[in-house]
Short mmCIF file of C-alpha atoms (C1' of nucleotides) in Angstrom, two decimals:
data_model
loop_
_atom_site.label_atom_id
_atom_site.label_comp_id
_atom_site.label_asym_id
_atom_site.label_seq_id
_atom_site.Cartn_x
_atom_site.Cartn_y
_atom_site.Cartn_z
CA UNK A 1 41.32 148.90 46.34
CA UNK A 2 42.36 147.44 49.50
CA UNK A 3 44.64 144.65 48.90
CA UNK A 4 45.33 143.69 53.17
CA UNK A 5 43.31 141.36 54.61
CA UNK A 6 41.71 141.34 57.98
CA UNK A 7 45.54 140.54 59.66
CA UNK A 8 46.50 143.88 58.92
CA UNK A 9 43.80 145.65 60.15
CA UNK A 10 44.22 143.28 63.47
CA UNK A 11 48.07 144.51 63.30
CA UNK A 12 47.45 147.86 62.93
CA UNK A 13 45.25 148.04 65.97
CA UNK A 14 47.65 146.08 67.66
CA UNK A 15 50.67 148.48 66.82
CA UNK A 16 48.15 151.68 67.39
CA UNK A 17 47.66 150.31 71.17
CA UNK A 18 51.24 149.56 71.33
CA UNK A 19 51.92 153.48 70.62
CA UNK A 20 49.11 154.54 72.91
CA UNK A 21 51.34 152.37 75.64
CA UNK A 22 54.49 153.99 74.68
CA UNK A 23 52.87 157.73 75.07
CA UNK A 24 51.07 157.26 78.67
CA UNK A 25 55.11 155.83 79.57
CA UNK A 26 54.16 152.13 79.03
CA UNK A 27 56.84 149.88 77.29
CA UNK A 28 56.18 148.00 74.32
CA UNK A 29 57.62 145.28 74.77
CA UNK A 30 57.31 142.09 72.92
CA UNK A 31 55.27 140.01 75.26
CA UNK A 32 52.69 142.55 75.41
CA UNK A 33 52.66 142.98 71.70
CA UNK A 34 52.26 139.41 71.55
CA UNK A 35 49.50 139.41 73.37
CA UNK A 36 47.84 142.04 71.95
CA UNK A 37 48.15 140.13 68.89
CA UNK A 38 46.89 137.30 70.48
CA UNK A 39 43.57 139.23 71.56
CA UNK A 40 42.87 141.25 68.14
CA UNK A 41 43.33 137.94 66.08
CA UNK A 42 41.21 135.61 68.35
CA UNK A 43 37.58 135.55 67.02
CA UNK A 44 35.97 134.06 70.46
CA UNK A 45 36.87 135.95 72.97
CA UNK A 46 39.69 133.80 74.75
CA UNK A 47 40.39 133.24 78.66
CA UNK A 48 43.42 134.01 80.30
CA UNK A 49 44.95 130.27 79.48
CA UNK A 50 44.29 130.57 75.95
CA UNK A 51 45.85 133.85 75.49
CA UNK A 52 48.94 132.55 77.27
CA UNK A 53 49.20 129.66 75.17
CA UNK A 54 48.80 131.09 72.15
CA UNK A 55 51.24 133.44 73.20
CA UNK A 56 53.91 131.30 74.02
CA UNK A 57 53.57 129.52 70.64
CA UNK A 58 55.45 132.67 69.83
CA UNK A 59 57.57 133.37 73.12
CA UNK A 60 58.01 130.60 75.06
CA UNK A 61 59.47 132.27 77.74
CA UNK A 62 56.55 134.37 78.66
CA UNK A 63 54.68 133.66 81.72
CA UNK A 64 50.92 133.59 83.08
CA UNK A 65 51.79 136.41 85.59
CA UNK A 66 52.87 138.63 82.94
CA UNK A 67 49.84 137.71 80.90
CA UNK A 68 47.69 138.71 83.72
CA UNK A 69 50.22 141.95 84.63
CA UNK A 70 49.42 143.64 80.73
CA UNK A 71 45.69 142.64 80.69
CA UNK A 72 45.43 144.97 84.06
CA UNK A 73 46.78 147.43 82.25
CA UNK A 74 44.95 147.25 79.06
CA UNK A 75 41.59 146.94 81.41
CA UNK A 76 42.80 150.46 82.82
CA UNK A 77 43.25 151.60 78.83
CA UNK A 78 40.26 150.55 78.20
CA UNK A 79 41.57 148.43 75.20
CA UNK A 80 40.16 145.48 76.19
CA UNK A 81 37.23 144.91 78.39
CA UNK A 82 37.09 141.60 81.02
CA UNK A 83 33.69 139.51 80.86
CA UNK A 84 33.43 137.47 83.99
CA UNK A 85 30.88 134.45 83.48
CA UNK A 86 29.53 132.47 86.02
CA UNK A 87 32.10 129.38 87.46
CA UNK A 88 34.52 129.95 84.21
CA UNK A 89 37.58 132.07 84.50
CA UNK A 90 37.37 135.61 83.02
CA UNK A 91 37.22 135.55 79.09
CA UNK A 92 38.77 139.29 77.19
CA UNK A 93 37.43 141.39 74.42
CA UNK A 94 39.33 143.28 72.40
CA UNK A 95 36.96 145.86 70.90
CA UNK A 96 37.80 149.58 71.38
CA UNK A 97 34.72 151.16 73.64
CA UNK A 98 31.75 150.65 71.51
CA UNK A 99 28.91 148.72 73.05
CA UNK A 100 27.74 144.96 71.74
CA UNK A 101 25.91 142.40 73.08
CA UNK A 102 26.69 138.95 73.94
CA UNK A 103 25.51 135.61 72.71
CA UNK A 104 27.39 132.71 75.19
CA UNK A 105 26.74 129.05 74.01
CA UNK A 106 26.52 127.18 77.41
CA UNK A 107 27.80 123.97 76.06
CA UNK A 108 30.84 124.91 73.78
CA UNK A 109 31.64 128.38 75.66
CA UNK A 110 32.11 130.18 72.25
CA UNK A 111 31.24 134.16 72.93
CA UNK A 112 30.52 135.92 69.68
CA UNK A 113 29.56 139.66 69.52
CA UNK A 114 26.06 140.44 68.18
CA UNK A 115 25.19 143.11 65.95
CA UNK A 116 23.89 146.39 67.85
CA UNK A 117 20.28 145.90 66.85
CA UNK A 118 18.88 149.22 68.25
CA UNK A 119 18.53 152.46 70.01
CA UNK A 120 21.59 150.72 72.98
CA UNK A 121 23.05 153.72 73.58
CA UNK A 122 19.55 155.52 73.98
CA UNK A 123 19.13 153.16 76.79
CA UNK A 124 21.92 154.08 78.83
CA UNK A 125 20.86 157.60 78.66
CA UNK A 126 17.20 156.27 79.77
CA UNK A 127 18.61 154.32 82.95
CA UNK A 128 20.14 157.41 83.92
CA UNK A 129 17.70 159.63 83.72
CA UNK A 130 15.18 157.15 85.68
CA UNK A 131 17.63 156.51 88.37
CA UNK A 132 20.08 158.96 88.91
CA UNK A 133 23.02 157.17 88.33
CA UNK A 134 25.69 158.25 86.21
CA UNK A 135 26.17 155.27 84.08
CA UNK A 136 29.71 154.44 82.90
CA UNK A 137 29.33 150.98 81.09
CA UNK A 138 27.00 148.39 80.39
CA UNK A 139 26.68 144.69 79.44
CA UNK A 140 24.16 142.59 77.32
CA UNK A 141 24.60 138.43 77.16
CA UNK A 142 22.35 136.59 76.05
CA UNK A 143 22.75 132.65 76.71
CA UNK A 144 22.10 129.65 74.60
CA UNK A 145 23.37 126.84 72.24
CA UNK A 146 24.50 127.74 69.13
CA UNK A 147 23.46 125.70 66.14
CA UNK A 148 26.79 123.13 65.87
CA UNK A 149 26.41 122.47 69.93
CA UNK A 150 22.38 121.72 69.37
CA UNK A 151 22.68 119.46 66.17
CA UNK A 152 25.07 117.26 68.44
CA UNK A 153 22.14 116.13 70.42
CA UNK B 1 -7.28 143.46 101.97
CA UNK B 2 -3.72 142.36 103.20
CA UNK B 3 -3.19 143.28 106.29
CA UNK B 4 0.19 141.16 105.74
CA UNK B 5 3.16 142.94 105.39
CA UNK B 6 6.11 142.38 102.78
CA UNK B 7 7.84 140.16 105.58
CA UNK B 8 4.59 137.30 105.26
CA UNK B 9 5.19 137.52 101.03
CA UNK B 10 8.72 136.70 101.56
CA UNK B 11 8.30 133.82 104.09
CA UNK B 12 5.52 132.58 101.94
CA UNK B 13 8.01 132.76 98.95
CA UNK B 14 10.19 130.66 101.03
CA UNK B 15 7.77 128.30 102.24
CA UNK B 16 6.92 127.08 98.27
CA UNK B 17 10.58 126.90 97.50
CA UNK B 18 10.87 124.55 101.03
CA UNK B 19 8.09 121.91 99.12
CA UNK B 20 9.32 122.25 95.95
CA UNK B 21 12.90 121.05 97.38
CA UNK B 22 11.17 118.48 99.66
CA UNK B 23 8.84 117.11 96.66
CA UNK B 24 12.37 116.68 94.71
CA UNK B 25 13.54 114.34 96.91
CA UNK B 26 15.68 117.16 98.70
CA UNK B 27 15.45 117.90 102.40
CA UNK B 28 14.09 121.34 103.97
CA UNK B 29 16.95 121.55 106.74
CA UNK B 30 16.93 124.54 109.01
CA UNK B 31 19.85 125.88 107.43
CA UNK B 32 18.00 125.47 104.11
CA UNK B 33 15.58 127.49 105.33
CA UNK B 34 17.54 130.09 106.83
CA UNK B 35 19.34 130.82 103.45
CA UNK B 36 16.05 131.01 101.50
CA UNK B 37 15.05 133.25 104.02
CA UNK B 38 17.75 135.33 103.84
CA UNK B 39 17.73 135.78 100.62
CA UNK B 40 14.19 136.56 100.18
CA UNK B 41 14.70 139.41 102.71
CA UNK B 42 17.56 140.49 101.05
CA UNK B 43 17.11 143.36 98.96
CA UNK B 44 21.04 144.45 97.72
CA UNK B 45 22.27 140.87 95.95
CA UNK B 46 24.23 139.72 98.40
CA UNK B 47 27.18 137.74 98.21
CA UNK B 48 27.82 134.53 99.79
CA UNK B 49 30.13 136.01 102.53
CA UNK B 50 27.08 138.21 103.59
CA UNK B 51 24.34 135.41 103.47
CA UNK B 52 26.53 133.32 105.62
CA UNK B 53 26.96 135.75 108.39
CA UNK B 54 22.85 136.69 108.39
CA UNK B 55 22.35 133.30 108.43
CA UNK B 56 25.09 132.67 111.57
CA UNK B 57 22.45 135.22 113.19
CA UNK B 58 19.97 132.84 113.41
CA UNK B 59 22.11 129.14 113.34
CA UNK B 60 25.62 130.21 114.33
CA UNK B 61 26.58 126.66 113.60
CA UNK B 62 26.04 126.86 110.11
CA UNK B 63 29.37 126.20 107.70
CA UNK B 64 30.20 128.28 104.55
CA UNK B 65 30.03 125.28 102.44
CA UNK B 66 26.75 124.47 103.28
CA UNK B 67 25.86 128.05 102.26
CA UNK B 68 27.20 127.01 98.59
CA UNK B 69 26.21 123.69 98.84
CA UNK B 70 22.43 124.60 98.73
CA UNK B 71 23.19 127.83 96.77
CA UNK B 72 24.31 125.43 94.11
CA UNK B 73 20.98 123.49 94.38
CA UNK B 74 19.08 126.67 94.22
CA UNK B 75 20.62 127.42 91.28
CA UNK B 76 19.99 124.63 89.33
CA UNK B 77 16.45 124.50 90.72
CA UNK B 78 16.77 128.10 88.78
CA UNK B 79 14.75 129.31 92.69
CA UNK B 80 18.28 131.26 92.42
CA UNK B 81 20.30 133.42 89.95
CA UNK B 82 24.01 133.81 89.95
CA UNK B 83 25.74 137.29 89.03
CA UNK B 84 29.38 136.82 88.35
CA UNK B 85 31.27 140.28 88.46
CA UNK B 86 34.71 141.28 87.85
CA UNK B 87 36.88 141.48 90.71
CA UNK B 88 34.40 140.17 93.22
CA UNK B 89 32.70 137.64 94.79
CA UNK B 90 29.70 136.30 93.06
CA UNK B 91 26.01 137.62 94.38
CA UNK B 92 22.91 136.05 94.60
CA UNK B 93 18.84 136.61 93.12
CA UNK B 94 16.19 135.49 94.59
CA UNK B 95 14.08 136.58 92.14
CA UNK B 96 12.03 134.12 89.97
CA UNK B 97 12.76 133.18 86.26
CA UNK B 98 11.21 136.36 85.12
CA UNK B 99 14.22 138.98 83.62
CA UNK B 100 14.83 142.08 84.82
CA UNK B 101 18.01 144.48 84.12
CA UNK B 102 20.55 145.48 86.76
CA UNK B 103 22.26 148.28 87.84
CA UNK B 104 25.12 148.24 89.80
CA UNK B 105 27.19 150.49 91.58
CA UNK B 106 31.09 150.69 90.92
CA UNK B 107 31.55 152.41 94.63
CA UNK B 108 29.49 151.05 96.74
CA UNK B 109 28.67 147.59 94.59
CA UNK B 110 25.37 147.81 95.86
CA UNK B 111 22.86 146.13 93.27
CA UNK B 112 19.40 147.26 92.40
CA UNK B 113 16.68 145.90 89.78
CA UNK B 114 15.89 147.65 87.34
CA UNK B 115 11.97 147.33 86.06
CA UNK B 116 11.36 145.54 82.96
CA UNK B 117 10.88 148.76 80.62
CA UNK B 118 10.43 147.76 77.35
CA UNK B 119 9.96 144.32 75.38
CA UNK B 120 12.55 142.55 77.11
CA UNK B 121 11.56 138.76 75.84
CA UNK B 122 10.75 139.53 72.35
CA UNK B 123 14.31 140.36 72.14
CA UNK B 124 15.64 136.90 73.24
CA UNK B 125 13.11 135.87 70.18
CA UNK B 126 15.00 138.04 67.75
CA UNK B 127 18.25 137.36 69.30
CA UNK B 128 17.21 133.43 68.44
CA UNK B 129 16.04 133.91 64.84
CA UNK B 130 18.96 136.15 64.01
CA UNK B 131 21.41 133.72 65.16
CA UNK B 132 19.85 130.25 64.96
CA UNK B 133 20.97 130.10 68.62
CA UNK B 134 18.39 128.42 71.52
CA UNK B 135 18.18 131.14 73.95
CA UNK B 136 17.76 130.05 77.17
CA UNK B 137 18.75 133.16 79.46
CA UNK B 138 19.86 136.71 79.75
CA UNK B 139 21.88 139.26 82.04
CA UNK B 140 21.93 142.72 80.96
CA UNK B 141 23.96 144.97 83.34
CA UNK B 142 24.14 148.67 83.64
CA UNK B 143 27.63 149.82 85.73
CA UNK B 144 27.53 153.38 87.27
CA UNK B 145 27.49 155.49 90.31
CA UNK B 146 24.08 155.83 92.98
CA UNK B 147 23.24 159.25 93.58
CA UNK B 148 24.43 158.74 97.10
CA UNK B 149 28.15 158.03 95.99
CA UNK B 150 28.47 160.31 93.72
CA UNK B 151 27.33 163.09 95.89
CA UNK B 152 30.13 161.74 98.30
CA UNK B 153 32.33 163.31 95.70
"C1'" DA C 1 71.44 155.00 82.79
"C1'" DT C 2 67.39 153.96 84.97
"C1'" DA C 3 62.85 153.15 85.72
"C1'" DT C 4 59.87 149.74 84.06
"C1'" DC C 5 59.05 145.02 82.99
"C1'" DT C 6 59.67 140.00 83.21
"C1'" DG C 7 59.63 135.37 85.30
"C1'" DC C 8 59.48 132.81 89.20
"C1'" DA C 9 57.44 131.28 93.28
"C1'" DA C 10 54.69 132.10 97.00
"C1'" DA C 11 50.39 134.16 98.71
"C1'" DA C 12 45.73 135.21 98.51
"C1'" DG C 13 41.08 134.89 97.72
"C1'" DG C 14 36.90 132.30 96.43
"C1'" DT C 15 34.81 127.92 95.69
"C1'" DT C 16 34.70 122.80 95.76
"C1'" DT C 17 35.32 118.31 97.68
"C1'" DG C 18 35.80 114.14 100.92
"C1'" DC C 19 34.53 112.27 104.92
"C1'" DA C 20 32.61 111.03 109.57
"C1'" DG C 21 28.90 112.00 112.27
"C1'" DA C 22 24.08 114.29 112.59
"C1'" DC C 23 19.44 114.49 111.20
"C1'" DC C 24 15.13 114.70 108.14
"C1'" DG C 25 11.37 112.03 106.64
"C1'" DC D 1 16.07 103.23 109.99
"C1'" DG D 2 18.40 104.81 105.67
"C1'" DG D 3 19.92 108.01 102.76
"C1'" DT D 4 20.75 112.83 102.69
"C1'" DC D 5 22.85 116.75 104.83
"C1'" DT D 6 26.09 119.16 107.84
"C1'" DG D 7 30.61 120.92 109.46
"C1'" DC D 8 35.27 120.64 109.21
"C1'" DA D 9 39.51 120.80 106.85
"C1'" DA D 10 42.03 120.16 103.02
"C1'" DA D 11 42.26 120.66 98.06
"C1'" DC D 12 41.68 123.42 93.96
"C1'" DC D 13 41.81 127.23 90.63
"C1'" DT D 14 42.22 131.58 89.32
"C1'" DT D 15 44.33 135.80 90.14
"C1'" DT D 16 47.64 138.82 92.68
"C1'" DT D 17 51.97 140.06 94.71
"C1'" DG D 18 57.11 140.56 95.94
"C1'" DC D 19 61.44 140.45 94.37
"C1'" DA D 20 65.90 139.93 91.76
"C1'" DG D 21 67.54 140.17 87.32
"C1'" DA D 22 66.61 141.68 82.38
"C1'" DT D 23 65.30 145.24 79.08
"C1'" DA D 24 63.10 149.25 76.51
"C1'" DT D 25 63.71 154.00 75.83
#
DNA sequence: ATATCTGCAAAAGGTTTGCAGACCG
DNA sequence: CGGTCTGCAAACCTTTTGCAGATAT
């Protein structure tokens, strides 16, 4: 049976991007690994403050530009995708390229993935064919309060 | 029938949005009117940079902050919808509270609606049972290329 | 060994705010 | 008239950039 938890399966993505770095000529170093480590473990989708922090918990000396400098590159990847949000600073997922939707509480800013109920992939192919676009990427929120933000009222 | 072109609909749009702001206590200034109207012209979601200069067309007085000023009334009047997008300024909806899809252009950043294809509002009702969430909104985005920039290729 | 990466600090947007005077109702 | 709104300029925040020294490969 499988005897790793869920931190192993976080590391191993972590050290299977690392390698992906390493082969387009990338460095691994540790900040970045740190960081990736940051993203993979982090449940709610963190903002660029909260992945520095957490970082530095672990390396002090790293700084917010650097932060910002390896989640460019990572965009690029594709290993993490950006989710800007109306007057809040940008918040980072870490899932490979598989599509999910959204569900943003508006009070507590938690963002936590939802299921893919349906034909979502269908969809893209619909748009497409309706428009004439080529369509490269898509994005589904849906916002609300989640039930601990509601009960406090 | 209407012998009113799609010019009267949007000044009449603007017109109800005008009383609605004057029977909140708000005031239906010039420049007020010349951002409604701009927007309800508008057909590509334009950002505030753009609706300041159409509206500097007409009142070449007006200030950039009053531009956000009453687009942050608008908004919360929900006359108004906010699209935050990676990399870029934020653009502006004029439609009303009714959802529709988006599709947006990587090149050009151009933004079109999309029509309302399928059931669209039962899912925020699923999306609420599922989760136990209060749903009070929803953005869903489609990112590609128009046929006219990819033909540029 | 060397090209990439880091940290720092300054720059660069975009958006918000404070205030004195203008103006809607 | 009185309270709201405007324009200006400065403040603010997030994100980007340039550069000298450090580091991964």
């Amino acid at each position: 049976m499988d005897s790793t938890g869920p931190t192993n399966h976080a590391e191993a993505h972590v050290q299977e991007i690392l390698s992906r770095l390493r082969d387009l000529g990338y460095r691994a170093t540790p900040q970045r690994a740190a960081i990736l480590r940051s993203l993979a473990t982090s449940t709610h989708h963190p903002n660029v403050e909260q992945i520095y922090e957490s970082v530095r918990a672990d390396f002090p000396m790293t700084s917010l530009a650097t932060v910002y400098k390896t989640l460019a590159i990572l965009k690029e990847l594709g290993a993490v995708r950006e989710l800007s949000i109306a007057g809040e600073s940008a918040r980072y997922d870490c899932g490979g390229p598989d599509f999910h939707p959204h569900l943003i509480c508006v009070e507590c800013k938690k963002i936590v993935d939802l299921e893919t109920s349906s034909a979502a992939n269908s969809t893209c192919e619909d748009v497409a064919a309706q428009t004439g676009y080529q369509i490269l990427g898509e994005r589904h929120d849906y916002f609300g309060m989640c039930p601990e933000c509601r009960q406090e009222r």
